[in-house]
Structures are given as structure tokens and as C-alpha cells.
Coordinates of C-alpha atoms in Angstrom, one line a residue:
X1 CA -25.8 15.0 -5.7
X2 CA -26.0 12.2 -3.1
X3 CA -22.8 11.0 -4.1
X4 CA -19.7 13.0 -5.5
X5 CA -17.2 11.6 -7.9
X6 CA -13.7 13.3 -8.7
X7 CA -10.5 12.3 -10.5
X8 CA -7.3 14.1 -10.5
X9 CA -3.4 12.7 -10.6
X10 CA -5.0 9.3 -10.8
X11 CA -7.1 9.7 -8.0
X12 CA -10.7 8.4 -8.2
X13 CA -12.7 10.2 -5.3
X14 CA -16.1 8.8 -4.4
X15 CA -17.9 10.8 -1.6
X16 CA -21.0 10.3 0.2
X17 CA -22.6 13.4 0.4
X18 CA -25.6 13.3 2.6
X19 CA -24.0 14.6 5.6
X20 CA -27.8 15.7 7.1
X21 CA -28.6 12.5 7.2
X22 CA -25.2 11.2 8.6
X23 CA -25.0 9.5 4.4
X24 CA -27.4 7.0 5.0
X25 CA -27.9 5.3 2.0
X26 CA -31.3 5.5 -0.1
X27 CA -32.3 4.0 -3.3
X28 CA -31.2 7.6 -5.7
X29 CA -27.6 7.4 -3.3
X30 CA -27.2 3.4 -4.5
X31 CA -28.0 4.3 -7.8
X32 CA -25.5 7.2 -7.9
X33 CA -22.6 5.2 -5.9
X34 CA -22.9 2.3 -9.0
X35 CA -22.6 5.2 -11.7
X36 CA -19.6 6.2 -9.7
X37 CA -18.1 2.9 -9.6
X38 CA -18.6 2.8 -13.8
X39 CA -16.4 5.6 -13.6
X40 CA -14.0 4.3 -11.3
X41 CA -13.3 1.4 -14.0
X42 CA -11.6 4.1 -16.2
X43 CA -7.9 3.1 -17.0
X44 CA -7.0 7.2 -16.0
X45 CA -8.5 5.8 -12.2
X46 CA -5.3 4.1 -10.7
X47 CA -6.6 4.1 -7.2
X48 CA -10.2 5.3 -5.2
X49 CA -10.3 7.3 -2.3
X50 CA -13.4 6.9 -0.7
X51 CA -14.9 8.7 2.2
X52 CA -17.9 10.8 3.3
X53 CA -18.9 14.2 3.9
X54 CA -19.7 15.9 7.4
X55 CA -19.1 14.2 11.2
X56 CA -20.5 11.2 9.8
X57 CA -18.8 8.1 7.6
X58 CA -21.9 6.6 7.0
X59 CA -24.7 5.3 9.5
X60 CA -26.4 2.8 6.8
X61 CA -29.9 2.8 5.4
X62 CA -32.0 5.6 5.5
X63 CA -34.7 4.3 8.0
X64 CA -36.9 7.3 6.5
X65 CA -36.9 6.1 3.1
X66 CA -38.0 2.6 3.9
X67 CA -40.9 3.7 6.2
X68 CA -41.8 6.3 3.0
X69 CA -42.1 3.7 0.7
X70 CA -45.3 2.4 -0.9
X71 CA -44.4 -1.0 -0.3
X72 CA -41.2 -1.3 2.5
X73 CA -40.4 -5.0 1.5
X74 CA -39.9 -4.2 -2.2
X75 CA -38.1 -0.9 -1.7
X76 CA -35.6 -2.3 0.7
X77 CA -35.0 -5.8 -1.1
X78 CA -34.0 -3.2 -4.4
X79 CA -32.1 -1.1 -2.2
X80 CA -30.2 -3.9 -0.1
X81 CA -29.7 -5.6 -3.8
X82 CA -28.5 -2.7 -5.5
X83 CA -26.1 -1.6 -3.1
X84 CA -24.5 -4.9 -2.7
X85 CA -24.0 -4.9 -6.6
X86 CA -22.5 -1.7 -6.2
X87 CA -20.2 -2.5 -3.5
X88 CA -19.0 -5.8 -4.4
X89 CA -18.2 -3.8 -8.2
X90 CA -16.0 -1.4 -5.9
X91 CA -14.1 -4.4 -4.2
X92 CA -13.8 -6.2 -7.7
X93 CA -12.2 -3.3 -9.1
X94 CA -8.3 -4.2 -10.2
X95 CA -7.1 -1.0 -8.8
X96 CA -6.3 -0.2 -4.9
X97 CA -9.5 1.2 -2.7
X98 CA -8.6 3.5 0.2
X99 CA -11.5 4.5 3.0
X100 CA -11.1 7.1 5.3
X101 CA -13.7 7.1 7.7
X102 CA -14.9 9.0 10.5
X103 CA -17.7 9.7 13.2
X104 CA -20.1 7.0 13.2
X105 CA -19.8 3.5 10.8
X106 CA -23.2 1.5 11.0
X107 CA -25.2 -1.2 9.6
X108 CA -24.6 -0.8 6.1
X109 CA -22.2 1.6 6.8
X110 CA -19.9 -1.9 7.4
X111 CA -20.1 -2.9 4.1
X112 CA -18.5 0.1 2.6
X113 CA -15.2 -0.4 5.1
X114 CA -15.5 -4.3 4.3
X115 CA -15.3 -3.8 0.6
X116 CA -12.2 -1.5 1.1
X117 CA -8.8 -2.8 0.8
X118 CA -6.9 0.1 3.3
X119 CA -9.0 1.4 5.5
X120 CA -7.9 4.3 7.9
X121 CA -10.3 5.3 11.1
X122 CA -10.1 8.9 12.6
X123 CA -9.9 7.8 16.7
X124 CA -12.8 9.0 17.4
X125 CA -14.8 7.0 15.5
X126 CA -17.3 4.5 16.3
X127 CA -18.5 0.7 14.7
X128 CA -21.5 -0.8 15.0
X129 CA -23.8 -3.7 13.3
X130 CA -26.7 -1.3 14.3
X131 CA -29.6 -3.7 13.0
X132 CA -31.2 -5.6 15.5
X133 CA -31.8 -2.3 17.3
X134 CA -34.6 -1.7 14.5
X135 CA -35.4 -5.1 14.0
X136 CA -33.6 -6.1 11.0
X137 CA -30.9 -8.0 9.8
X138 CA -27.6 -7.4 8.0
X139 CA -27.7 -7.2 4.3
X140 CA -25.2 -5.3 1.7
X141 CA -22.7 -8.7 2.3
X142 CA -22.0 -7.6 6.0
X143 CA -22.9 -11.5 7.3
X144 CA -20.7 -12.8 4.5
X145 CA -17.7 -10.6 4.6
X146 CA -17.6 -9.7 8.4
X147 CA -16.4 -13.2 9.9
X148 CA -14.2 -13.5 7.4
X149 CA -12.4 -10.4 8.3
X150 CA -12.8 -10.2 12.0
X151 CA -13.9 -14.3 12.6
X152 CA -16.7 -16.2 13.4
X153 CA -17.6 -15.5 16.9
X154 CA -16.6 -11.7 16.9
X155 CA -19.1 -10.9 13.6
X156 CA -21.5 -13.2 16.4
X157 CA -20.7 -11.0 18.9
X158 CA -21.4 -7.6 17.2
X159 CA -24.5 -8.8 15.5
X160 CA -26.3 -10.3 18.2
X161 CA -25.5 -8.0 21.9
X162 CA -25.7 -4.4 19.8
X163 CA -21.6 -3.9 20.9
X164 CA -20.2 -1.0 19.4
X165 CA -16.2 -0.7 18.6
X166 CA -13.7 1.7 19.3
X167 CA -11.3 3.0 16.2
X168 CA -8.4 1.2 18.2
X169 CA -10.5 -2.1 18.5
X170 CA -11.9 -2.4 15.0
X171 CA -8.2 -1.7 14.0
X172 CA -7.0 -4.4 16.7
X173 CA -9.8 -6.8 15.1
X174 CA -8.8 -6.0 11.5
X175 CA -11.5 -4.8 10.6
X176 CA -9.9 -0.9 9.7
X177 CA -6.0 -1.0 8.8
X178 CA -5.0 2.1 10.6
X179 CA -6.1 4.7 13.2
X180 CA -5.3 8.3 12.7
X181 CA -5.7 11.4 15.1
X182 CA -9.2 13.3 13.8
X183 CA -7.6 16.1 12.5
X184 CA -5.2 14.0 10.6
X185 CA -7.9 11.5 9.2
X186 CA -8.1 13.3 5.6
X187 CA -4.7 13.7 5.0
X188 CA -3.4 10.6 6.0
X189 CA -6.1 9.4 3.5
X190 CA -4.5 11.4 0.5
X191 CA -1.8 10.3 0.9
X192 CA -2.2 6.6 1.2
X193 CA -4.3 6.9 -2.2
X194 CA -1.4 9.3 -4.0
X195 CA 1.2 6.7 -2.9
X196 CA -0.8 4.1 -4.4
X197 CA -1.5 6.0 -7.3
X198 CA 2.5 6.1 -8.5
X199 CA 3.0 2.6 -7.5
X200 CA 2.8 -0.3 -9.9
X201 CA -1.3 0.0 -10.8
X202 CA -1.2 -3.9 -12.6
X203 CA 0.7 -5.4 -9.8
X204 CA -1.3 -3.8 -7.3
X205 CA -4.5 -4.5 -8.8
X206 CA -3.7 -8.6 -9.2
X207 CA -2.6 -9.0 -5.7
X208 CA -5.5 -7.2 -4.5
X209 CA -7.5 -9.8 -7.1
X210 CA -5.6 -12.8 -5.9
X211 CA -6.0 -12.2 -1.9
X212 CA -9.9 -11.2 -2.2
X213 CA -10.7 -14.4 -4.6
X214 CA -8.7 -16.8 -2.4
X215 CA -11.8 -17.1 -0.1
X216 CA -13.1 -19.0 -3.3
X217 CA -11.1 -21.2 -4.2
X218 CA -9.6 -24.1 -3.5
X219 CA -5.8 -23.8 -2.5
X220 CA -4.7 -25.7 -6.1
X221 CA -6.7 -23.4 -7.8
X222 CA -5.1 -20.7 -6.0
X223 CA -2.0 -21.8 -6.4
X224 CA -1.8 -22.2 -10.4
X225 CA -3.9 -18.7 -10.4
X226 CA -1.2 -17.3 -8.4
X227 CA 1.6 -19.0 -10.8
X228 CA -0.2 -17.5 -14.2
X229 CA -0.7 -14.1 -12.7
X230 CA 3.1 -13.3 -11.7
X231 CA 4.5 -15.4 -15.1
X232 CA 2.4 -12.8 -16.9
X233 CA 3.3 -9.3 -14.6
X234 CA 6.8 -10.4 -15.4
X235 CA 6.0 -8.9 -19.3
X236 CA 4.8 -5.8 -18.3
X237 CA 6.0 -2.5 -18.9
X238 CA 6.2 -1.4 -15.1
X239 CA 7.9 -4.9 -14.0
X240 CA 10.4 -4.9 -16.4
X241 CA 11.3 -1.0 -15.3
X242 CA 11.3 -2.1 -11.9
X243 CA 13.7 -5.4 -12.0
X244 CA 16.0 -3.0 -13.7
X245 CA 16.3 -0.6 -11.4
X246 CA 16.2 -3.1 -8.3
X247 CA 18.6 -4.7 -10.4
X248 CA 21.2 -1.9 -11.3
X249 CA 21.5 -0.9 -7.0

């Protein structure tokens, strides 16, 4: 299986598992990562932890599998396609996304930190846009969602001279949240996704909506989106339990 999905104590785990290819991404791997996605829309999934197997986060698409293809343009316009639907499901999920990452990010490898909402880096890890060095352009939302998290002229920058990023940089960019040591990288990750598992899942889940859909809309809009959202978390269940007890100190 190209990509492994678990759940335990809320936990949705989504791992790319093609470490002998450094979990470059194929068509079958897309597919699989949007089957894992359905099942990360499951009310028992309170937050997903992804990552990938081996040295190796992910270094993007699997050059091989384009050059095997009977017809390259059609298999990568269904592959870019597909995993873009895929991804953009994972950030549109109303639930927390965690990423721990590690080795080597590239290419398309960006979109999968991109479409994360905490993102922790082992140090020794290394980002790069990766594309013009085969000829090709960025695809899987990179060009739309890397200037807005890093700006304009540093998405320009990566894209165009081949630069490649340090953990430390990327986080200083904001492009990953945190930096851990190496041999720290997974556990730090667990427990980031197991905190976020007990917290308040609804609340959680519409700020992450509100912040990612404010790129969209006008501040108004915003605004009265932001007003209906909080008059309704006020009703629920796990706000109600939580003004009490803040509350009661």
C-alpha cells in the first residue's frame, strides 16, 4: 500500500509509504491518499497526523511514472489534478492537520506541508521547488498557496534560481511552524496531534475554517462569517463545559 491510514485515540494517521522512491507521488499513491482523506472525514478522526516513511518526507512526482506513460501529458494533467483534489480535501477538513516532515521536501512534496495547518521539520531537512530542474512547472496549488504563505517575491525566488531551504529558514519564512532535533521529529509530532486530539475538535476545526477561507473573502464577509461562527460555538457542548470551568477558577 502506497499510502497507510490509521486511527487510534482520535488520531487519524496518513503515511506515505514509498520510501524506495523517497514517496514520490504516482497516479495509484493519489488515488490511495483521496481514499485516505474519505476516511479522515470520519467524526471518530479529531485530528491527522501526517507524515512519510523512510529518510524521505516526500520528493514529489514520480518522474518514472510520467516518462512510463502511454501518453505523459494526459497521465500527469490526471495526476497533478487528482492530487490537488486530494490535498485541498485534506486542508478543507474541519479538524486540525499536523505534518511532520523530514529528509528531503520537493516539488509536490510542497503542497502536502502547504495544505497542513502545524507543520514540524526534523533540522535536517531540506525544501525545494525542484521543477525547473526537469523542465516543468509547479502544479498540486504550490504557485497559489506558496506566496501566500511565504510572499510574493520569496515563492519568486524559490521557483525561478532552484534555491533550496534549510529547516531553520523555511521555519523563519513560515513556511513549517517548528524545527525539531532528528531524533525528536516523530515524537514531537504525536504529541502535537494527541494534544490536539483532547482539545475542543468544533472550535478547532472553525478557526482553522475561518483563517484558511479568509484569503477568499472580502473582510465584511469575513467579518459577519466570523460573528455567525462564534454566536453558534457558544451552544456547544464543549464551550459551554469550558466557560464553566474558566469560569469557576
Amino acid at each position: 500500500m502506497s499510502v497507510r491510514w490509521e486511527l487510534s485515540g482520535g488520531v487519524g494517521r496518513i503515511t506515505l509509504d514509498r520510501p524506495d522512491v523517497s514517496n514520490a507521488v504516482d497516479l495509484p499513491t493519489a488515488q490511495t491518499l483521496a481514499k485516505a482523506v474519505t476516511a479522515a472525514e470520519s467524526d471518530e478522526v479529531r485530528v491527522v497526523l501526517l507524515t512519510g516513511a523512510g529518510a524521505r518526507f516526500c520528493a514529489g512526482g514520480d518522474v518514472r511514472s510520467f516518462l512510463a506513460a502511454e501518453e505523459p501529458p494526459k497521465y500527469l494533467h490526471q495526476l497533478a489534478s487528482e492530487l490537488e483534489a486530494a490535498l485541498r480535501r485534506l486542508s478543507e477538513l474541519p479538524k486540525p492537520v499536523v505534518a511532520g516532515v523530514q529528509g528531503a521536501v520537493a516539488g509536490a512534496g510542497l503542497a502536502f506541508v502547504l495544505n497542513a495547518d502545524v507543520v514540524v521539520a526534523a533540522r535536517s531537512t531540506k525544501f525545494r521547488m525542484a521543477y525547473s530542474g526537469i523542465g516543468l512547472t509547479p502544479d498540486c496549488g504550490v504557485s497559489y498557496l506558496l506566496p501566500r504563505a511565504i510572499g510574493t517575491q520569496r515563492a519568486l525566488e524559490l521557483a525561478l534560481t532552484g534555491r533550496t531551504l534549510t529547516a531553520e529558514e523555511a521555519r523563519d519564512w513560515g513556511l513549517v511552524t517548528e524545527v525539531a532535533d532528528d531524533d525528536a521529529l516523530n515524537r514531537r509530532a504525536e504529541e502535537l496531534a494527541t494534544s490536539l486530539a483532547t482539545g475542543p475538535a468544533s472550535a478547532l476545526g472553525q478557526a482553522k475554517r475561518l483563517i484558511r477561507s479568509s484569503f477568499e473573502a472580502a473582510r465584511q464577509d469575513s467579518a459577519a462569517d466570523e460573528a455567525d461562527t462564534i454566536a453558534a460555538a457558544v451552544t456547544t457542548p464543549e464551550a459551554r463545559e469550558l466557560i464553566e470551568r474558566f469560569t469557576a477558577r
